[in-house]
C-alpha angles and dihedrals in degrees: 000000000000085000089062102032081054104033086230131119095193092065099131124205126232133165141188107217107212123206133202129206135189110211128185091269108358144035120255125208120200103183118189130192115224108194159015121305108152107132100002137114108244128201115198109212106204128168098216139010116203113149090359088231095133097043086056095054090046092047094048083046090059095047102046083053087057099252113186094224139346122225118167134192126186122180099225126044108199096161096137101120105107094193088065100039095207097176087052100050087042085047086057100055114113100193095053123090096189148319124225123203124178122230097253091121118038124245132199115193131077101269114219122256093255087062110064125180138215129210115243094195095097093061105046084050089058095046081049104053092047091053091060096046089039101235135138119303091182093048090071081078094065115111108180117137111275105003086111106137132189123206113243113208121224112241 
């Protein structure tokens, strides 16, 4: 898939496996990195970001791999909670080029320059207006060449 979404055929894959423990009284991450990423420029895909815990020590991980750049994109930003000041710790990382959240939770306070977020509206219009027409939701993932498609509306 990320040869297709890229055009590209030298699109190498590389995960951090992430596991959880449950200790008598604390949670335990052993993170582990799979994979080559020397040279490269590396994106973290992450579903939600809260304290941002987890994105430092996979950005450290990069980094200490010898990543080329670090670029990271999590679906939720849930970064509300004042007394931890997530978009400031994420703003003081080095390493990282940016983070990109969507809008799918609100958030309101200013974000720092190095969190950028992008607008999830046009796809659920989309999923909306497909519903309507019933057509296919999950065919808005397809990325094949030339299947784009734009929503008439009925007059």
């Amino acid at each position: 898939a990320l040869q297709k979404l890229s055009g590209r055929q030298d699109i190498g894959v590389a995960f951090i496996s992430n596991t959880r423990a449950l200790k008598v009284h604390t949670m335990s991450n052993t993170p582990a990195l799979v994979g080559d990423v020397a040279g490269r420029k590396c994106i973290i895909v992450d579903d939600i970001i809260n304290t941002g815990g987890t994105m430092r020590s996979a950005v450290n991980m990069l980094n200490e791999a010898g990543a080329e750049s670090i670029y990271a994109w999590a679906t939720h930003g849930v970064i509300q909670n004042p007394e931890i000041d997530t978009p400031q710790k994420i703003q003081d990382m080095p390493e990282l080029e940016y983070l990109l959240i969507s809008n799918s939770v609100a958030i309101d306070r200013e974000l720092p320059p190095k969190i950028r977020s992008l607008s999830v509206a046009p796809l659920l219009a989309e999923a909306v207006a497909r519903a309507l027409h019933n057509e296919s939701i999950s065919r808005m993932m397809d990325v094949s060449e030339g299947k784009k498609r734009v929503v008439a509306s009925n007059k």
